[in-house]
Amino acid sequence: MSIERFSVWCRHVSVMLLLLAGWATALSAADGLGSGRPADVGLSEQKLRAAVTAYRRAIDEDQVRSVILLVARKGKVVLHEAHGWRNVEKKQPMETDTLIRMASNTKAFVATAILKLVEQGRLKLDDPIGKHLPAFDNTKCREMTVRRLLSHTSGLRIKPLFLEPLRKKSAQYPLAPNLQLEVDRFADVGPAVKPGTSYSYSNPGFNTLAALVEVLSGQPLEVYLARTVYRPLGMKQTGHRPPRDQPDRLAVVYGRVKQPKPGESNWEVRFDQSGKMRVPFIRGSGGMVSTSTDYARFCQMFLNGGLLGKTRVLATRSVREATRPQTMEVYSPQEREKRTRFYGLGWTVYSSGVYGHSGSEGTMAWVDPRHELIVLVFTQSPGGRNPRTAFFNAVVAAVEE
């Protein structure tokens, strides 16, 4: 066996052993997220029921094919329901523990990994990315910092997830394609505009951050996240590879057809239950697979200032930094007054103090510190009329002061 192939084999074996060991051992995290009735935490059950009705209607009208709804307040889950189908063709109903493709909801976890490395003293938020990734140590990338990548103000304007086509395995690149090799190619392109002067949502920026996590931690992204976030929080069903051994647990992702032909469905399959991945390696812009229960634990940790039960994942100062509006400075005073949302570090931050994130496959998570609320709306059918904002507003309106 060649050195290159042995290296790849060792990497795959180490990933599997670490992940399997993590899920097999007893988790020491205190529960930190219980269950209760709406009235126990000052929520109107009648108003919550009315909010759910909007999704029943959307599914009946085939505007949404599936949804998982979760509402927690003051550390207690008071609403957790699934409606619709995780596989319409097989008549498999959506269930509360169905595995969901989280897409860009992955970004908050990549940001958490970066903040963990900051706390460990391995980098600073305002470090130039070229200080840690040598390919970016050039004139054009000099002002691209870790913070600017996290807040989408790095100046990168690369549209696809990675430059296409991906590198092929060769004598020069025996381990291709992989995350770090593909990210290094971004350095040759560099920022299209001066870093720190504008906001532009950047998937390549978060893929760069994922490569940074791997380089500084010396571990694959999924292993570092499993050891520092998933296992401590008791997130037993979260990973970055759709499970091929449990295909029926994974929801089919349906995309809305803009102009269906007469007699044809309004929906087409974007991802089936086979477990296929968009790119052949783990990335930071998306790709996470999780459940509503697992994701709620992560949100509760943020709501608690970095703590879940007795387990601290992030320092309170890191949570504050991640959830404050980092992009205000790129807008004029007049623009700031008109805007209702900005970007933090891995989170969208609203002027109301709420923060959250969405994913392109139909997921949305909100954390509302003022009302001590977590609201998750996880669909797998993007493109139809999705009443998620109305649902969130209805939940807030259900708070009985």
mmCIF file of C-alpha atoms in Angstrom:
data_model
loop_
_atom_site.group_PDB
_atom_site.id
_atom_site.type_symbol
_atom_site.label_atom_id
_atom_site.label_comp_id
_atom_site.label_asym_id
_atom_site.label_seq_id
_atom_site.Cartn_x
_atom_site.Cartn_y
_atom_site.Cartn_z
ATOM 1 C CA MET A 1 0.000 0.000 0.000
ATOM 2 C CA SER A 2 1.371 3.424 -0.930
ATOM 3 C CA ILE A 3 1.986 6.100 1.711
ATOM 4 C CA GLU A 4 -0.784 8.245 0.218
ATOM 5 C CA ARG A 5 -3.356 5.438 0.317
ATOM 6 C CA PHE A 6 -2.277 4.417 3.810
ATOM 7 C CA SER A 7 -2.766 8.035 4.926
ATOM 8 C CA VAL A 8 -6.285 8.147 3.490
ATOM 9 C CA TRP A 9 -7.111 4.752 5.061
ATOM 10 C CA CYS A 10 -5.865 5.895 8.476
ATOM 11 C CA ARG A 11 -7.869 9.095 8.230
ATOM 12 C CA HIS A 12 -11.096 7.223 7.449
ATOM 13 C CA VAL A 13 -10.517 4.660 10.197
ATOM 14 C CA SER A 14 -9.755 7.365 12.780
ATOM 15 C CA VAL A 15 -12.926 9.259 11.858
ATOM 16 C CA MET A 16 -15.090 6.163 12.261
ATOM 17 C CA LEU A 17 -13.474 5.035 15.515
ATOM 18 C CA LEU A 18 -13.763 8.442 17.127
ATOM 19 C CA LEU A 19 -17.389 8.887 16.100
ATOM 20 C CA LEU A 20 -18.417 5.356 17.078
ATOM 21 C CA ALA A 21 -16.644 5.604 20.406
ATOM 22 C CA GLY A 22 -18.347 8.900 21.100
ATOM 23 C CA TRP A 23 -21.850 7.572 20.510
ATOM 24 C CA ALA A 24 -21.198 4.274 22.277
ATOM 25 C CA THR A 25 -19.966 5.743 25.534
ATOM 26 C CA ALA A 26 -22.279 7.129 28.171
ATOM 27 C CA LEU A 27 -22.666 10.849 27.712
ATOM 28 C CA SER A 28 -21.917 12.939 30.767
ATOM 29 C CA ALA A 29 -23.886 16.001 29.611
ATOM 30 C CA ALA A 30 -26.715 16.935 31.943
ATOM 31 C CA ASP A 31 -30.018 16.926 30.105
ATOM 32 C CA GLY A 32 -30.480 20.677 30.051
ATOM 33 C CA LEU A 33 -33.665 20.551 27.932
ATOM 34 C CA GLY A 34 -36.798 19.005 29.377
ATOM 35 C CA SER A 35 -40.433 18.835 28.350
ATOM 36 C CA GLY A 36 -43.556 20.433 29.711
ATOM 37 C CA ARG A 37 -46.917 21.957 28.938
ATOM 38 C CA PRO A 38 -47.328 25.413 27.375
ATOM 39 C CA ALA A 39 -49.012 26.755 30.496
ATOM 40 C CA ASP A 40 -46.016 25.696 32.600
ATOM 41 C CA VAL A 41 -43.820 28.235 30.799
ATOM 42 C CA GLY A 42 -46.344 30.995 30.164
ATOM 43 C CA LEU A 43 -47.496 30.110 26.658
ATOM 44 C CA SER A 44 -51.071 29.994 25.434
ATOM 45 C CA GLU A 45 -51.815 26.462 24.246
ATOM 46 C CA GLN A 46 -54.769 27.731 22.253
ATOM 47 C CA LYS A 47 -52.589 30.158 20.306
ATOM 48 C CA LEU A 48 -49.953 27.486 19.687
ATOM 49 C CA ARG A 49 -52.638 25.147 18.321
ATOM 50 C CA ALA A 50 -53.832 27.912 16.002
ATOM 51 C CA ALA A 51 -50.263 28.453 14.775
ATOM 52 C CA VAL A 52 -49.930 24.755 13.886
ATOM 53 C CA THR A 53 -53.123 24.979 11.830
ATOM 54 C CA ALA A 54 -51.335 27.130 9.244
ATOM 55 C CA TYR A 55 -48.957 24.241 8.513
ATOM 56 C CA ARG A 56 -51.737 21.672 8.347
ATOM 57 C CA ARG A 57 -53.347 23.894 5.719
ATOM 58 C CA ALA A 58 -50.074 24.369 3.814
ATOM 59 C CA ILE A 59 -49.588 20.587 3.636
ATOM 60 C CA ASP A 60 -53.203 19.997 2.587
ATOM 61 C CA GLU A 61 -52.713 22.534 -0.224
ATOM 62 C CA ASP A 62 -49.376 20.880 -1.185
ATOM 63 C CA GLN A 63 -47.450 24.098 -0.570
ATOM 64 C CA VAL A 64 -45.245 22.236 1.905
ATOM 65 C CA ARG A 65 -44.717 18.472 1.831
ATOM 66 C CA SER A 66 -43.491 18.005 5.371
ATOM 67 C CA VAL A 67 -42.674 19.875 8.534
ATOM 68 C CA ILE A 68 -41.315 19.308 12.018
ATOM 69 C CA LEU A 69 -42.293 22.001 14.500
ATOM 70 C CA LEU A 70 -40.532 22.440 17.839
ATOM 71 C CA VAL A 71 -41.144 25.168 20.400
ATOM 72 C CA ALA A 72 -39.226 25.413 23.677
ATOM 73 C CA ARG A 73 -39.435 28.054 26.350
ATOM 74 C CA LYS A 74 -37.435 28.403 29.529
ATOM 75 C CA GLY A 75 -35.672 25.122 28.863
ATOM 76 C CA LYS A 76 -38.809 23.051 28.252
ATOM 77 C CA VAL A 77 -40.078 21.690 24.940
ATOM 78 C CA VAL A 78 -43.821 22.386 24.860
ATOM 79 C CA LEU A 79 -44.591 21.655 21.215
ATOM 80 C CA HIS A 80 -42.942 18.975 19.082
ATOM 81 C CA GLU A 81 -44.946 17.702 16.129
ATOM 82 C CA ALA A 82 -44.386 16.283 12.660
ATOM 83 C CA HIS A 83 -46.796 16.633 9.744
ATOM 84 C CA GLY A 84 -46.766 15.492 6.143
ATOM 85 C CA TRP A 85 -44.463 12.970 4.520
ATOM 86 C CA ARG A 86 -40.776 12.244 4.673
ATOM 87 C CA ASN A 87 -41.301 10.158 1.512
ATOM 88 C CA VAL A 88 -44.498 10.866 -0.389
ATOM 89 C CA GLU A 89 -44.075 8.050 -2.910
ATOM 90 C CA LYS A 90 -43.599 5.408 -0.202
ATOM 91 C CA LYS A 91 -46.226 6.978 2.078
ATOM 92 C CA GLN A 92 -43.690 7.290 4.898
ATOM 93 C CA PRO A 93 -44.903 9.944 7.364
ATOM 94 C CA MET A 94 -42.658 12.668 8.692
ATOM 95 C CA GLU A 95 -41.748 11.907 12.315
ATOM 96 C CA THR A 96 -40.245 14.044 15.064
ATOM 97 C CA ASP A 97 -36.989 12.069 14.931
ATOM 98 C CA THR A 98 -36.677 12.075 11.130
ATOM 99 C CA LEU A 99 -33.182 12.928 9.926
ATOM 100 C CA ILE A 100 -33.076 16.284 8.169
ATOM 101 C CA ARG A 101 -30.596 17.792 5.713
ATOM 102 C CA MET A 102 -29.714 21.051 7.489
ATOM 103 C CA ALA A 103 -27.902 22.819 4.608
ATOM 104 C CA SER A 104 -26.768 26.310 5.738
ATOM 105 C CA ASN A 105 -27.942 25.700 9.301
ATOM 106 C CA THR A 106 -24.529 24.016 9.445
ATOM 107 C CA LYS A 107 -22.837 27.423 9.506
ATOM 108 C CA ALA A 108 -23.607 28.148 13.163
ATOM 109 C CA PHE A 109 -21.680 24.978 14.069
ATOM 110 C CA VAL A 110 -18.669 25.925 11.955
ATOM 111 C CA ALA A 111 -18.678 29.323 13.679
ATOM 112 C CA THR A 112 -18.845 27.545 17.041
ATOM 113 C CA ALA A 113 -15.812 25.451 16.070
ATOM 114 C CA ILE A 114 -13.880 28.623 15.194
ATOM 115 C CA LEU A 115 -14.875 30.253 18.487
ATOM 116 C CA LYS A 116 -13.702 27.150 20.365
ATOM 117 C CA LEU A 117 -10.305 27.483 18.677
ATOM 118 C CA VAL A 118 -10.205 31.170 19.650
ATOM 119 C CA GLU A 119 -10.909 30.226 23.263
ATOM 120 C CA GLN A 120 -8.128 27.643 23.070
ATOM 121 C CA GLY A 121 -5.713 30.375 21.960
ATOM 122 C CA ARG A 122 -5.040 28.881 18.536
ATOM 123 C CA LEU A 123 -6.126 31.963 16.601
ATOM 124 C CA LYS A 124 -7.747 35.379 16.916
ATOM 125 C CA LEU A 125 -10.865 36.577 15.136
ATOM 126 C CA ASP A 126 -8.984 39.421 13.486
ATOM 127 C CA ASP A 127 -6.108 37.279 12.267
ATOM 128 C CA PRO A 128 -5.556 37.394 8.501
ATOM 129 C CA ILE A 129 -6.593 34.037 7.080
ATOM 130 C CA GLY A 130 -3.166 33.819 5.448
ATOM 131 C CA LYS A 131 -1.567 33.556 8.880
ATOM 132 C CA HIS A 132 -2.997 30.053 9.206
ATOM 133 C CA LEU A 133 -3.642 28.934 5.612
ATOM 134 C CA PRO A 134 -0.414 29.538 3.651
ATOM 135 C CA ALA A 135 -2.137 29.632 0.255
ATOM 136 C CA PHE A 136 -3.874 32.860 1.337
ATOM 137 C CA ASP A 137 -0.647 34.538 2.397
ATOM 138 C CA ASN A 138 -0.594 36.812 -0.628
ATOM 139 C CA THR A 139 -1.189 40.481 -1.360
ATOM 140 C CA LYS A 140 -4.760 40.151 -2.603
ATOM 141 C CA CYS A 141 -5.940 38.194 0.466
ATOM 142 C CA ARG A 142 -4.078 40.225 3.088
ATOM 143 C CA GLU A 143 -7.224 41.917 4.476
ATOM 144 C CA MET A 144 -9.335 38.758 4.556
ATOM 145 C CA THR A 145 -9.675 37.988 8.259
ATOM 146 C CA VAL A 146 -11.329 35.188 10.176
ATOM 147 C CA ARG A 147 -14.015 37.588 11.454
ATOM 148 C CA ARG A 148 -14.784 38.811 7.935
ATOM 149 C CA LEU A 149 -15.176 35.269 6.677
ATOM 150 C CA LEU A 150 -17.524 34.496 9.567
ATOM 151 C CA SER A 151 -19.642 37.598 8.891
ATOM 152 C CA HIS A 152 -19.648 37.320 5.059
ATOM 153 C CA THR A 153 -17.728 40.576 4.675
ATOM 154 C CA SER A 154 -14.504 39.028 3.332
ATOM 155 C CA GLY A 155 -15.034 40.318 -0.203
ATOM 156 C CA LEU A 156 -15.263 36.818 -1.714
ATOM 157 C CA ARG A 157 -17.727 36.694 -4.588
ATOM 158 C CA ILE A 158 -17.222 33.115 -5.777
ATOM 159 C CA LYS A 159 -20.664 31.726 -6.592
ATOM 160 C CA PRO A 160 -20.397 27.908 -6.476
ATOM 161 C CA LEU A 161 -19.530 25.950 -3.324
ATOM 162 C CA PHE A 162 -16.133 25.140 -4.875
ATOM 163 C CA LEU A 163 -14.423 26.014 -8.135
ATOM 164 C CA GLU A 164 -15.469 23.599 -10.839
ATOM 165 C CA PRO A 165 -14.472 21.050 -11.825
ATOM 166 C CA LEU A 166 -12.984 19.668 -8.615
ATOM 167 C CA ARG A 167 -9.367 18.543 -8.784
ATOM 168 C CA LYS A 168 -8.914 14.956 -9.869
ATOM 169 C CA LYS A 169 -6.625 12.458 -8.232
ATOM 170 C CA SER A 170 -3.197 12.600 -9.876
ATOM 171 C CA ALA A 171 0.486 12.239 -9.141
ATOM 172 C CA GLN A 172 0.533 15.915 -8.123
ATOM 173 C CA TYR A 173 -2.674 15.632 -6.042
ATOM 174 C CA PRO A 174 -2.861 12.015 -4.806
ATOM 175 C CA LEU A 175 -5.493 12.881 -2.142
ATOM 176 C CA ALA A 176 -7.763 14.932 -4.418
ATOM 177 C CA PRO A 177 -10.443 15.974 -4.189
ATOM 178 C CA ASN A 178 -10.551 17.144 -0.577
ATOM 179 C CA LEU A 179 -11.608 20.208 1.385
ATOM 180 C CA GLN A 180 -8.204 21.792 1.952
ATOM 181 C CA LEU A 181 -7.046 21.366 -1.638
ATOM 182 C CA GLU A 182 -10.215 22.932 -3.005
ATOM 183 C CA VAL A 183 -10.159 25.808 -0.518
ATOM 184 C CA ASP A 184 -6.566 26.654 -1.466
ATOM 185 C CA ARG A 185 -7.848 27.425 -4.966
ATOM 186 C CA PHE A 186 -9.943 30.317 -3.569
ATOM 187 C CA ALA A 187 -6.707 32.090 -2.670
ATOM 188 C CA ASP A 188 -5.817 32.463 -6.344
ATOM 189 C CA VAL A 189 -9.134 34.225 -6.955
ATOM 190 C CA GLY A 190 -9.122 36.386 -3.830
ATOM 191 C CA PRO A 191 -11.697 39.006 -2.861
ATOM 192 C CA ALA A 192 -13.601 40.783 -5.618
ATOM 193 C CA VAL A 193 -14.116 43.882 -3.438
ATOM 194 C CA LYS A 194 -12.200 45.370 -0.541
ATOM 195 C CA PRO A 195 -12.728 43.163 2.548
ATOM 196 C CA GLY A 196 -14.772 44.719 5.332
ATOM 197 C CA THR A 197 -16.687 47.139 3.088
ATOM 198 C CA SER A 198 -19.736 45.087 2.056
ATOM 199 C CA TYR A 199 -21.824 42.065 2.931
ATOM 200 C CA SER A 200 -22.293 39.181 0.503
ATOM 201 C CA TYR A 201 -23.376 35.729 1.663
ATOM 202 C CA SER A 202 -20.507 33.386 0.869
ATOM 203 C CA ASN A 203 -20.556 29.597 0.923
ATOM 204 C CA PRO A 204 -16.876 29.475 -0.159
ATOM 205 C CA GLY A 205 -16.080 31.680 2.841
ATOM 206 C CA PHE A 206 -17.478 29.087 5.253
ATOM 207 C CA ASN A 207 -15.785 26.275 3.378
ATOM 208 C CA THR A 208 -12.545 28.197 3.957
ATOM 209 C CA LEU A 209 -13.357 28.375 7.671
ATOM 210 C CA ALA A 210 -13.949 24.608 7.729
ATOM 211 C CA ALA A 211 -10.492 24.065 6.241
ATOM 212 C CA LEU A 212 -9.097 26.394 8.911
ATOM 213 C CA VAL A 213 -10.689 24.232 11.623
ATOM 214 C CA GLU A 214 -9.050 21.142 10.163
ATOM 215 C CA VAL A 215 -5.611 22.733 9.894
ATOM 216 C CA LEU A 216 -5.581 24.214 13.408
ATOM 217 C CA SER A 217 -7.205 21.269 15.183
ATOM 218 C CA GLY A 218 -5.349 18.600 13.233
ATOM 219 C CA GLN A 219 -8.646 16.734 12.896
ATOM 220 C CA PRO A 220 -11.315 16.346 10.224
ATOM 221 C CA LEU A 221 -14.100 18.905 10.710
ATOM 222 C CA GLU A 222 -16.701 16.295 11.658
ATOM 223 C CA VAL A 223 -14.402 14.750 14.283
ATOM 224 C CA TYR A 224 -13.569 18.100 15.876
ATOM 225 C CA LEU A 225 -17.256 19.050 16.027
ATOM 226 C CA ALA A 226 -18.213 15.649 17.415
ATOM 227 C CA ARG A 227 -15.622 15.899 20.208
ATOM 228 C CA THR A 228 -16.199 19.533 21.153
ATOM 229 C CA VAL A 229 -19.892 20.134 20.405
ATOM 230 C CA TYR A 230 -22.025 17.113 19.516
ATOM 231 C CA ARG A 231 -20.927 14.695 22.247
ATOM 232 C CA PRO A 232 -20.830 17.286 25.057
ATOM 233 C CA LEU A 233 -24.373 18.392 24.112
ATOM 234 C CA GLY A 234 -25.705 14.851 23.779
ATOM 235 C CA MET A 235 -26.399 15.331 20.065
ATOM 236 C CA LYS A 236 -26.402 11.601 19.286
ATOM 237 C CA GLN A 237 -28.001 11.813 15.843
ATOM 238 C CA THR A 238 -25.981 14.599 14.216
ATOM 239 C CA GLY A 239 -23.267 14.158 11.629
ATOM 240 C CA HIS A 240 -22.107 15.234 8.203
ATOM 241 C CA ARG A 241 -22.781 12.125 6.143
ATOM 242 C CA PRO A 242 -26.342 10.945 5.401
ATOM 243 C CA PRO A 243 -26.661 7.456 6.904
ATOM 244 C CA ARG A 244 -26.606 4.766 4.238
ATOM 245 C CA ASP A 245 -27.524 2.096 6.805
ATOM 246 C CA GLN A 246 -30.751 3.874 7.863
ATOM 247 C CA PRO A 247 -32.116 5.291 4.604
ATOM 248 C CA ASP A 248 -35.756 5.301 5.729
ATOM 249 C CA ARG A 249 -34.944 7.670 8.595
ATOM 250 C CA LEU A 250 -33.813 10.359 6.166
ATOM 251 C CA ALA A 251 -36.407 12.692 4.665
ATOM 252 C CA VAL A 252 -36.628 13.098 0.919
ATOM 253 C CA VAL A 253 -35.986 16.704 -0.137
ATOM 254 C CA TYR A 254 -38.555 17.941 -2.657
ATOM 255 C CA GLY A 255 -37.975 21.078 -4.698
ATOM 256 C CA ARG A 256 -40.842 23.122 -6.117
ATOM 257 C CA VAL A 257 -41.179 22.998 -9.906
ATOM 258 C CA LYS A 258 -41.691 26.537 -11.160
ATOM 259 C CA GLN A 259 -43.626 25.656 -14.309
ATOM 260 C CA PRO A 260 -44.843 22.045 -14.185
ATOM 261 C CA LYS A 261 -46.303 20.541 -17.340
ATOM 262 C CA PRO A 262 -50.027 19.757 -17.320
ATOM 263 C CA GLY A 263 -50.728 16.649 -15.286
ATOM 264 C CA GLU A 264 -47.254 16.596 -13.703
ATOM 265 C CA SER A 265 -46.393 17.094 -10.031
ATOM 266 C CA ASN A 266 -45.519 20.505 -8.586
ATOM 267 C CA TRP A 267 -42.536 18.844 -6.916
ATOM 268 C CA GLU A 268 -39.379 17.055 -7.975
ATOM 269 C CA VAL A 269 -36.905 15.092 -5.862
ATOM 270 C CA ARG A 270 -33.779 17.112 -5.007
ATOM 271 C CA PHE A 271 -32.323 14.476 -2.659
ATOM 272 C CA ASP A 272 -33.651 10.952 -2.206
ATOM 273 C CA GLN A 273 -32.996 8.605 0.718
ATOM 274 C CA SER A 274 -29.877 7.035 -0.778
ATOM 275 C CA GLY A 275 -27.569 9.270 1.261
ATOM 276 C CA LYS A 276 -25.840 10.936 -1.681
ATOM 277 C CA MET A 277 -23.765 14.050 -0.934
ATOM 278 C CA ARG A 278 -23.530 17.200 -3.013
ATOM 279 C CA VAL A 279 -19.723 17.107 -2.924
ATOM 280 C CA PRO A 280 -17.596 14.043 -2.106
ATOM 281 C CA PHE A 281 -16.116 15.426 1.124
ATOM 282 C CA ILE A 282 -17.231 17.208 4.289
ATOM 283 C CA ARG A 283 -17.626 20.966 3.908
ATOM 284 C CA GLY A 284 -18.492 23.950 6.106
ATOM 285 C CA SER A 285 -21.136 25.727 4.030
ATOM 286 C CA GLY A 286 -23.696 22.962 4.614
ATOM 287 C CA GLY A 287 -24.038 19.208 4.604
ATOM 288 C CA MET A 288 -25.041 18.580 8.219
ATOM 289 C CA VAL A 289 -27.674 15.920 8.921
ATOM 290 C CA SER A 290 -29.487 16.254 12.239
ATOM 291 C CA THR A 291 -32.788 15.967 14.089
ATOM 292 C CA SER A 292 -34.993 18.655 15.574
ATOM 293 C CA THR A 293 -34.222 17.412 19.100
ATOM 294 C CA ASP A 294 -30.470 17.590 18.557
ATOM 295 C CA TYR A 295 -30.616 21.019 16.978
ATOM 296 C CA ALA A 296 -32.785 22.301 19.829
ATOM 297 C CA ARG A 297 -30.075 21.280 22.316
ATOM 298 C CA PHE A 298 -27.551 23.351 20.401
ATOM 299 C CA CYS A 299 -29.899 26.352 20.359
ATOM 300 C CA GLN A 300 -30.589 25.975 24.078
ATOM 301 C CA MET A 301 -26.861 26.039 24.741
ATOM 302 C CA PHE A 302 -26.646 29.385 22.943
ATOM 303 C CA LEU A 303 -29.727 30.693 24.741
ATOM 304 C CA ASN A 304 -28.074 29.741 28.049
ATOM 305 C CA GLY A 305 -24.931 31.697 27.184
ATOM 306 C CA GLY A 306 -22.841 28.672 26.158
ATOM 307 C CA LEU A 307 -24.077 26.209 28.773
ATOM 308 C CA LEU A 308 -26.418 23.198 28.597
ATOM 309 C CA GLY A 309 -27.161 21.652 31.953
ATOM 310 C CA LYS A 310 -23.753 21.441 33.637
ATOM 311 C CA THR A 311 -21.841 21.265 30.373
ATOM 312 C CA ARG A 312 -20.185 24.399 29.052
ATOM 313 C CA VAL A 313 -19.462 24.378 25.323
ATOM 314 C CA LEU A 314 -18.701 28.067 24.750
ATOM 315 C CA ALA A 315 -17.741 30.976 26.969
ATOM 316 C CA THR A 316 -20.510 33.534 27.407
ATOM 317 C CA ARG A 317 -18.342 36.165 25.713
ATOM 318 C CA SER A 318 -18.121 33.943 22.611
ATOM 319 C CA VAL A 319 -21.908 33.588 22.458
ATOM 320 C CA ARG A 320 -22.283 37.353 22.749
ATOM 321 C CA GLU A 321 -19.766 37.920 19.967
ATOM 322 C CA ALA A 322 -21.461 35.421 17.674
ATOM 323 C CA THR A 323 -24.929 36.879 18.203
ATOM 324 C CA ARG A 324 -24.232 40.580 17.934
ATOM 325 C CA PRO A 325 -24.674 42.357 14.565
ATOM 326 C CA GLN A 326 -21.182 42.300 13.062
ATOM 327 C CA THR A 327 -22.127 43.803 9.693
ATOM 328 C CA MET A 328 -23.602 47.136 10.765
ATOM 329 C CA GLU A 329 -20.447 49.026 9.803
ATOM 330 C CA VAL A 330 -20.761 48.125 6.109
ATOM 331 C CA TYR A 331 -24.045 50.085 5.833
ATOM 332 C CA SER A 332 -24.646 53.825 5.923
ATOM 333 C CA PRO A 333 -26.573 55.264 8.903
ATOM 334 C CA GLN A 334 -29.629 55.601 6.665
ATOM 335 C CA GLU A 335 -29.397 51.966 5.566
ATOM 336 C CA ARG A 336 -28.962 50.775 9.136
ATOM 337 C CA GLU A 337 -32.196 52.437 10.177
ATOM 338 C CA LYS A 338 -34.110 50.653 7.422
ATOM 339 C CA ARG A 339 -32.641 47.208 7.943
ATOM 340 C CA THR A 340 -34.219 44.740 10.359
ATOM 341 C CA ARG A 341 -31.436 42.161 10.235
ATOM 342 C CA PHE A 342 -27.678 41.897 10.022
ATOM 343 C CA TYR A 343 -25.194 39.039 10.279
ATOM 344 C CA GLY A 344 -23.234 37.968 13.321
ATOM 345 C CA LEU A 345 -20.739 35.094 13.346
ATOM 346 C CA GLY A 346 -22.610 32.152 11.872
ATOM 347 C CA TRP A 347 -26.032 33.606 12.753
ATOM 348 C CA THR A 348 -28.457 36.086 11.239
ATOM 349 C CA VAL A 349 -29.132 38.728 13.910
ATOM 350 C CA TYR A 350 -32.394 40.694 13.938
ATOM 351 C CA SER A 351 -32.876 44.184 15.317
ATOM 352 C CA SER A 352 -35.319 42.699 17.858
ATOM 353 C CA GLY A 353 -32.461 40.728 19.443
ATOM 354 C CA VAL A 354 -33.640 37.443 17.942
ATOM 355 C CA TYR A 355 -31.019 35.434 16.069
ATOM 356 C CA GLY A 356 -31.345 32.404 13.823
ATOM 357 C CA HIS A 357 -30.480 30.802 10.521
ATOM 358 C CA SER A 358 -32.139 29.136 7.559
ATOM 359 C CA GLY A 359 -31.102 26.365 5.195
ATOM 360 C CA SER A 360 -31.755 25.991 1.483
ATOM 361 C CA GLU A 361 -33.537 22.646 1.917
ATOM 362 C CA GLY A 362 -36.275 24.275 4.021
ATOM 363 C CA THR A 363 -34.965 24.523 7.591
ATOM 364 C CA MET A 364 -35.290 27.539 9.894
ATOM 365 C CA ALA A 365 -34.221 28.041 13.517
ATOM 366 C CA TRP A 366 -34.889 31.055 15.757
ATOM 367 C CA VAL A 367 -33.536 31.854 19.221
ATOM 368 C CA ASP A 368 -35.347 34.644 21.081
ATOM 369 C CA PRO A 369 -33.445 35.650 24.251
ATOM 370 C CA ARG A 370 -36.033 38.219 25.324
ATOM 371 C CA HIS A 371 -38.815 35.627 25.495
ATOM 372 C CA GLU A 372 -36.488 32.681 26.298
ATOM 373 C CA LEU A 373 -37.790 30.932 23.193
ATOM 374 C CA ILE A 374 -36.484 28.422 20.670
ATOM 375 C CA VAL A 375 -38.591 27.917 17.558
ATOM 376 C CA LEU A 376 -37.628 25.323 14.925
ATOM 377 C CA VAL A 377 -39.462 24.899 11.636
ATOM 378 C CA PHE A 378 -37.838 22.106 9.633
ATOM 379 C CA THR A 379 -39.303 21.318 6.242
ATOM 380 C CA GLN A 380 -37.665 19.447 3.379
ATOM 381 C CA SER A 381 -39.657 21.058 0.594
ATOM 382 C CA PRO A 382 -38.282 24.480 -0.371
ATOM 383 C CA GLY A 383 -40.023 26.622 -2.942
ATOM 384 C CA GLY A 384 -43.671 26.585 -1.916
ATOM 385 C CA ARG A 385 -45.528 29.095 0.247
ATOM 386 C CA ASN A 386 -44.021 28.360 3.642
ATOM 387 C CA PRO A 387 -45.742 30.131 6.595
ATOM 388 C CA ARG A 388 -42.679 29.888 8.843
ATOM 389 C CA THR A 389 -42.371 33.588 9.671
ATOM 390 C CA ALA A 390 -46.077 33.745 10.497
ATOM 391 C CA PHE A 391 -45.613 30.666 12.701
ATOM 392 C CA PHE A 392 -42.726 32.267 14.597
ATOM 393 C CA ASN A 393 -44.679 35.489 15.087
ATOM 394 C CA ALA A 394 -47.674 33.481 16.332
ATOM 395 C CA VAL A 395 -45.482 31.677 18.870
ATOM 396 C CA VAL A 396 -44.142 34.996 20.170
ATOM 397 C CA ALA A 397 -47.716 36.273 20.359
ATOM 398 C CA ALA A 398 -48.577 33.188 22.471
ATOM 399 C CA VAL A 399 -46.287 34.380 25.254
ATOM 400 C CA GLU A 400 -48.435 35.388 28.209
ATOM 401 C CA GLU A 401 -46.613 38.037 30.185
#
